[in-house]
Coordinates of C-alpha atoms and ligand atoms in Angstrom, one line a residue:
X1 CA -26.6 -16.6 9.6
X2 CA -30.3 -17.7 9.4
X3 CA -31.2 -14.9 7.3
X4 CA -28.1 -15.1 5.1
X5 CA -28.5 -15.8 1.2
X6 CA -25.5 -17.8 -0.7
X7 CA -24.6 -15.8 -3.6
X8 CA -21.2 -17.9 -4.4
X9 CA -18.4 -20.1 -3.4
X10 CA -14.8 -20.0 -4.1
X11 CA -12.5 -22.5 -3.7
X12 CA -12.2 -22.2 -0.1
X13 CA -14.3 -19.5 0.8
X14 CA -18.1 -19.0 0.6
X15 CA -20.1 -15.6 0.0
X16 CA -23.3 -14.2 1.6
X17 CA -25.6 -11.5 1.0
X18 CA -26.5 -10.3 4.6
X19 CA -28.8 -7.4 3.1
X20 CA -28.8 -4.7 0.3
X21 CA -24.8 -3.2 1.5
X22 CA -23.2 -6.0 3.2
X23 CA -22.1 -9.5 2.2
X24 CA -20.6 -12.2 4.7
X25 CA -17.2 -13.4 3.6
X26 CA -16.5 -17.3 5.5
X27 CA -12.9 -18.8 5.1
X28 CA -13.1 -22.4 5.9
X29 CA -9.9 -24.6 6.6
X30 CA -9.6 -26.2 3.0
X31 CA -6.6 -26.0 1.5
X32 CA -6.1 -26.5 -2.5
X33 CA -2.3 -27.4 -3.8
X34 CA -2.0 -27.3 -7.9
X35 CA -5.3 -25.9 -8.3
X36 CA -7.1 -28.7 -6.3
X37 CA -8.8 -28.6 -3.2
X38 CA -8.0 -31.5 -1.0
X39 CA -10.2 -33.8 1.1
X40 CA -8.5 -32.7 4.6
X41 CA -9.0 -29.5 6.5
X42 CA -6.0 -27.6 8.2
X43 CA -7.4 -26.4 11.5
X44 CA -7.3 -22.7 11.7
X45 CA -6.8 -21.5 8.2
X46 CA -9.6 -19.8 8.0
X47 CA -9.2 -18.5 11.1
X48 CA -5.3 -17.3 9.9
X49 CA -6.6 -16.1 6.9
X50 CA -9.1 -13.9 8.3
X51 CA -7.4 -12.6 10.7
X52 CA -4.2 -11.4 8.6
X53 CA -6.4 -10.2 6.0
X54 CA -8.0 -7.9 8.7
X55 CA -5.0 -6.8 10.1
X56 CA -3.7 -5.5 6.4
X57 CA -7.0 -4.0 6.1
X58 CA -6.9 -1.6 9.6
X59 CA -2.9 -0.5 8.4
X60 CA -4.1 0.0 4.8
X61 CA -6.3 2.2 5.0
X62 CA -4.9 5.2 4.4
X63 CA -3.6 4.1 1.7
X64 CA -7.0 2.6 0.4
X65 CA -10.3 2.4 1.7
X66 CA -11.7 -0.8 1.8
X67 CA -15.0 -3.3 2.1
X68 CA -14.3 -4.5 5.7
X69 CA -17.1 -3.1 8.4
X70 CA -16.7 -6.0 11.1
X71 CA -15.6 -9.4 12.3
X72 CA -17.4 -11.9 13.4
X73 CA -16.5 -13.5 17.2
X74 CA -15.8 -17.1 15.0
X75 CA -13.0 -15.4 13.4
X76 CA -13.8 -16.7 10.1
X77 CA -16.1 -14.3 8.8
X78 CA -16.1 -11.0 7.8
X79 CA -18.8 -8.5 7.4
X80 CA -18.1 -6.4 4.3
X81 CA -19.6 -3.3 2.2
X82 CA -21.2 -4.8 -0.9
X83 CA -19.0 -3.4 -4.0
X84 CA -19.4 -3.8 -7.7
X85 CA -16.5 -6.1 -8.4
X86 CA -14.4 -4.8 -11.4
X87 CA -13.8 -7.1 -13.7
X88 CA -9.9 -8.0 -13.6
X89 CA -7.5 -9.3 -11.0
X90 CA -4.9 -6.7 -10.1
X91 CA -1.7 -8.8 -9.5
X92 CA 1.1 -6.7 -8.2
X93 CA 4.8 -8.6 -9.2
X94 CA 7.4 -8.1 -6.7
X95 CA 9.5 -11.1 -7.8
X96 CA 9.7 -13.2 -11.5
X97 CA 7.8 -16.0 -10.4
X98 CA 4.8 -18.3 -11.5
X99 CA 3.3 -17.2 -15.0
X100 CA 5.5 -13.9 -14.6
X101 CA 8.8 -16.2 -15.0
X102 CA 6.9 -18.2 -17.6
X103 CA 6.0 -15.2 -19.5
X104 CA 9.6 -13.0 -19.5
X105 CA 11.2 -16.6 -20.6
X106 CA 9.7 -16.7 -23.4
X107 CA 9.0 -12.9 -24.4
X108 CA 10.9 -11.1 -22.1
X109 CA 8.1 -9.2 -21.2
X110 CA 5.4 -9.8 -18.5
X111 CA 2.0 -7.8 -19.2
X112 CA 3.7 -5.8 -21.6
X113 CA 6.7 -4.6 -19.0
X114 CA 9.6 -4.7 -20.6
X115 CA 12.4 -6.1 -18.1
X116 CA 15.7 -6.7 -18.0
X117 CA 17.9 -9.5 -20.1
X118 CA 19.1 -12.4 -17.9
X119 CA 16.6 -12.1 -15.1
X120 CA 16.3 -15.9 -13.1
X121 CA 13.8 -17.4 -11.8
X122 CA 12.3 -15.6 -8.7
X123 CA 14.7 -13.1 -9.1
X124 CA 13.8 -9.6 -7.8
X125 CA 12.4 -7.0 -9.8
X126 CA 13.9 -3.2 -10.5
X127 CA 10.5 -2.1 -9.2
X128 CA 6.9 -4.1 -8.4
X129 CA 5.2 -4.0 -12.0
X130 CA 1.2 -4.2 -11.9
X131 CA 0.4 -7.2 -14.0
X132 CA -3.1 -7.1 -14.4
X133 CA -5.5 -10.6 -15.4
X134 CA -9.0 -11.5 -16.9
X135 CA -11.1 -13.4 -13.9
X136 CA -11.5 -16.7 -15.7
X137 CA -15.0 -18.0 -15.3
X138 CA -13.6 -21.4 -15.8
X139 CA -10.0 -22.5 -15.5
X140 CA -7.0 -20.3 -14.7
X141 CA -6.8 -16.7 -14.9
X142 CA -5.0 -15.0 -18.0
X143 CA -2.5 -12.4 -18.3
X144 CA -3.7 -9.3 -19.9
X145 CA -1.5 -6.2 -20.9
X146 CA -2.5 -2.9 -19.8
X147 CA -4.1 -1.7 -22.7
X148 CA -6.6 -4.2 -22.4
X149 CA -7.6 -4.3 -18.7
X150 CA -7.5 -0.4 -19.2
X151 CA -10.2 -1.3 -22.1
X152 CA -12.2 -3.4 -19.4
X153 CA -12.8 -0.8 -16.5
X154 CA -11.7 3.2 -18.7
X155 CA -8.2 4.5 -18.4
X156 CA -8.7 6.7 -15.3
X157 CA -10.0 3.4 -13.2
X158 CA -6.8 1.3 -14.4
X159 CA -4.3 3.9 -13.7
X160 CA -6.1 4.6 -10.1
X161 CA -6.2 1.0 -9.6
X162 CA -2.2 0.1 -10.4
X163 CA -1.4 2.6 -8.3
X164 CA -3.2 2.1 -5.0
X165 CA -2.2 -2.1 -6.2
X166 CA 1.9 -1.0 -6.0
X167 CA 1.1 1.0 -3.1
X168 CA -0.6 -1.5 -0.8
X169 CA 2.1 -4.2 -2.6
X170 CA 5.1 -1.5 -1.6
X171 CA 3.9 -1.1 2.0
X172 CA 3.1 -4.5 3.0
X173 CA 6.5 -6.1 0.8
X174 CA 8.6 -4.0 3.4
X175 CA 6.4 -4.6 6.3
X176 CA 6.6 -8.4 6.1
X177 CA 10.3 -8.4 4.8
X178 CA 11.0 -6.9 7.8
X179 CA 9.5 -9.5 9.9
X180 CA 11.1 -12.4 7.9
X181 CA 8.6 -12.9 4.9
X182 CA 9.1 -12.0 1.1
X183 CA 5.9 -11.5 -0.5
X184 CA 6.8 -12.4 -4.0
X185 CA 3.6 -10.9 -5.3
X186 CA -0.8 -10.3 -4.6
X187 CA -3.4 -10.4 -6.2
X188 CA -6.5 -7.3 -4.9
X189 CA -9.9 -7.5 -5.9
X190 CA -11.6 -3.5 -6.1
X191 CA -14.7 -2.4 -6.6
X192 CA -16.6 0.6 -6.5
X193 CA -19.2 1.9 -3.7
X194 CA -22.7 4.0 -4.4
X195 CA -20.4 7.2 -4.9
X196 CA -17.8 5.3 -7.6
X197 CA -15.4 5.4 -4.9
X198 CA -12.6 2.6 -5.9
X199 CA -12.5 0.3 -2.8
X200 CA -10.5 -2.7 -2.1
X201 CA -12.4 -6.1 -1.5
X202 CA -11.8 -9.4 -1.2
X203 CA -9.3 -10.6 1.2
X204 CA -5.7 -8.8 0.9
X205 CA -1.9 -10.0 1.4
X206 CA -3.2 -13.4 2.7
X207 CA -0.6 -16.5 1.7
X208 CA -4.0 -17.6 -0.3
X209 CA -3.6 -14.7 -2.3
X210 CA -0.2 -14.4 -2.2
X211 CA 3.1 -16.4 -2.9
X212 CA 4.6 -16.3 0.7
X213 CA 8.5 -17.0 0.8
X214 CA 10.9 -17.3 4.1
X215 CA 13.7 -15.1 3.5
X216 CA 16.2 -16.9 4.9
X217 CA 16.1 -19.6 2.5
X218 CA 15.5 -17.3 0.1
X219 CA 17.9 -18.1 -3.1
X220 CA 16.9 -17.1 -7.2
X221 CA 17.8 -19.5 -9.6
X222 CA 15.3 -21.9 -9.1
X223 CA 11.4 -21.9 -7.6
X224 CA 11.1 -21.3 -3.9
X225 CA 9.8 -22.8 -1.6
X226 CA 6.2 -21.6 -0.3
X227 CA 5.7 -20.4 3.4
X228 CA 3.0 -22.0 4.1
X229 CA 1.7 -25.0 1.7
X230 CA 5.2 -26.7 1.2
X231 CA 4.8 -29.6 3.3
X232 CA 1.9 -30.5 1.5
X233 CA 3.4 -29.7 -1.9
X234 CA 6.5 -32.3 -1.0
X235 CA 3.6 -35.0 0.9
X236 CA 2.1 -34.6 -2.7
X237 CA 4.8 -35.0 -5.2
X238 CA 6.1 -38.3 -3.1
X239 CA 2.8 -39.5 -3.4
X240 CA 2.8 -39.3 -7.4
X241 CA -0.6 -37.8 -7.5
X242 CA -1.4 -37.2 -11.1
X243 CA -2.5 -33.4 -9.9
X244 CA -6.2 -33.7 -10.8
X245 CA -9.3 -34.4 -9.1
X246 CA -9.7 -36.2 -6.3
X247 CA -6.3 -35.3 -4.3
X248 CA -4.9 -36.9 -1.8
X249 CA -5.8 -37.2 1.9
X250 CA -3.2 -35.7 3.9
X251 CA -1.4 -37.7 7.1
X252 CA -1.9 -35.8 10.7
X253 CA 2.0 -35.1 10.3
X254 CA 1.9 -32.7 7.2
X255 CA -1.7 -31.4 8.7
X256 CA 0.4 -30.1 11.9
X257 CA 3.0 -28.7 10.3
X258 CA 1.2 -27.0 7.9
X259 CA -1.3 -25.8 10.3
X260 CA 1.8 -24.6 12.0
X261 CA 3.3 -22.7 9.1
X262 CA -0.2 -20.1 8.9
X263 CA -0.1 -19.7 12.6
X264 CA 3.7 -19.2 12.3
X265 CA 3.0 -16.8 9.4
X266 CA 0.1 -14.8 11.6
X267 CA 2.6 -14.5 14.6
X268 CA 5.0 -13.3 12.5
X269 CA 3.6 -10.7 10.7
X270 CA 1.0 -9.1 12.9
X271 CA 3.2 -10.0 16.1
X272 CA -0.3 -11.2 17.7
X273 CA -0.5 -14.5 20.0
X274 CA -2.7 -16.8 17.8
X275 CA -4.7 -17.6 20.9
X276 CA -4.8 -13.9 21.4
X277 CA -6.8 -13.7 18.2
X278 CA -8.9 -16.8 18.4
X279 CA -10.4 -15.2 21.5
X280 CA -11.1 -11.9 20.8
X281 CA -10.7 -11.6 16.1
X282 CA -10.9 -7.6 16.8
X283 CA -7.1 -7.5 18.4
X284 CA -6.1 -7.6 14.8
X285 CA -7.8 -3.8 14.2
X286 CA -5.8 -2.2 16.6
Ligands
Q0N301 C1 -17.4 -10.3 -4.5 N1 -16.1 -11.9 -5.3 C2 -14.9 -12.7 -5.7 C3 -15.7 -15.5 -1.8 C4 -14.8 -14.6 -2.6 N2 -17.4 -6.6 -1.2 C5 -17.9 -7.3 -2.3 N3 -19.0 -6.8 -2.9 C6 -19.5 -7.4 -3.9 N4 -19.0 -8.6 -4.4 C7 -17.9 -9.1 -3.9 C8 -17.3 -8.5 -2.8 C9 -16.1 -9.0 -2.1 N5 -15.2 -9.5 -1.6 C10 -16.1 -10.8 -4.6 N6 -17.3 -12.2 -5.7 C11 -18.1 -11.2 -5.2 C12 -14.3 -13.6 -4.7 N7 -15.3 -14.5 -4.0 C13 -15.5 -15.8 -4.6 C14 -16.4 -16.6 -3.7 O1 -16.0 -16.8 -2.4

């Protein structure tokens, strides 16, 4: 990484230019609960992360081509085709949850998708809707109708966009519910290459970038509980943390279990040995 240039961080991941077509993607092990990262690490995230991410990728891809070329022996990093980003969030709703709930309650619409009267909370959906969103540059992302994120990247873009979003939503939603996870809904990142080929970037169907529930305590009417931050959701409600800046730290017990939950989650889903993975990251492209 000697000759790699930052361009950017994320919250918990870091970007770098490697040369003129490829960028290196690091996931560390911080975590962030109500928008905030916390001061401790959960061993293996990254790792987790990465790993899943890579493993949507190499089933995906006939559905969708997309930015991943290699990964690195850490596990953590990913060496990707440099895109140009498009400039909205493509969030694919399989479940009224988050600012989707929020929304239909008070407008009975989310992103200008009309849906049914007396819908509850994390109830499932007639169909996944594409509910596009403006990246914020500062803050939290914002809900856009249609209309308008068609107005951001031209009509043929958005409509090629929603539907490879539903499609890679559809296939991996069945895929993980058959395994024991509800994905309740994702959020892709495309771009486009040299030849204006749409590409998927980012990371994909990660609990990071996803809402990740177990579907046997699966039960609308009220939030559910998340897959994999949970523990430290309930460590940080008991705590009476105000939910802004600096969070808490976080005891060795809710560390482990949470650490637990994304190897639990990686097992699960790609039915890989997390040791497996952690000594050779290219089992997941099989
Ligand atoms: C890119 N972001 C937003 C890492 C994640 N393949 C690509 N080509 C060009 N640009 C990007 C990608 C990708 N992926 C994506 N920013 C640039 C997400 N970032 C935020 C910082 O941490």
């Amino acid at each position: 990484m000697a000759d790699a240039v930052h361009l950017g961080s994320g919250k918990v991941r870091e970007l770098y230019a490697l040369d003129a077509e490829r960028l290196l993607l690091v996931a560390s092990d911080r975590i962030s609960t109500f928008d905030v990262v916390l001061p401790t690490d959960i061993p293996d995230k990254g790792r987790v992360l990465t790993g899943l991410s890579a493993f949507w990728f190499a089933r995906t891809r006939s559905i969708c081509a997309n930015h991943l070329l290699a990964l690195r022996p850490d596990g953590r990093s990913t060496e990707c085709r440099r895109l140009s980003m498009l400039p909205i969030e493509c969030v694919v709703r399989g479940y009224l949850a988050g600012s989707g709930w929020k929304d239909y309650r008070t407008t009975g619409e989310v992103c200008g998708h009309r849906l049914p009267a007396g819908m509850k909370e994390s109830d499932k959906l007639p169909a996944p809707i594409f509910t596009p969103a403006t990246k914020a540059t500062s803050g939290h992302d914002e809900n856009i109708t249609g209309e308008q994120a068609a107005a951001l990247v031209g009509a043929e873009r958005f409509a090629e966009a929603e539907r490879l979003s539903i499609a890679l939503y559809q296939f991996a939603a069945d895929y993980a519910r058959a395994r024991g996870i509800i994905i309740a809904d994702t959020k892709f990142e495309f771009g486009t290459d040299r030849d204006g080929r749409l590409v998927l970037g980012d990371e994909a169907l990660t609990p990071d970038s996803s809402r990740f529930w177990p579907a046997d305590q699966y039960a609308p009417g009220g939030p559910q509980p998340s897959f994999d931050k949970q523990y430290v959701r309930d460590f940080c409600e008991k705590t009476g943390w105000n939910k802004t800046y600096p969070g808490p730290e976080l005891p060795i017990d809710v560390v482990r279990g949470t650490r637990a939950r994304y190897v639990e989650a990686f097992e699960k889903l790609t039915g890989i040995a997390f040791d497996r993975y952690v000594k050779d990251p290219t089992v997941t492209l099989g």
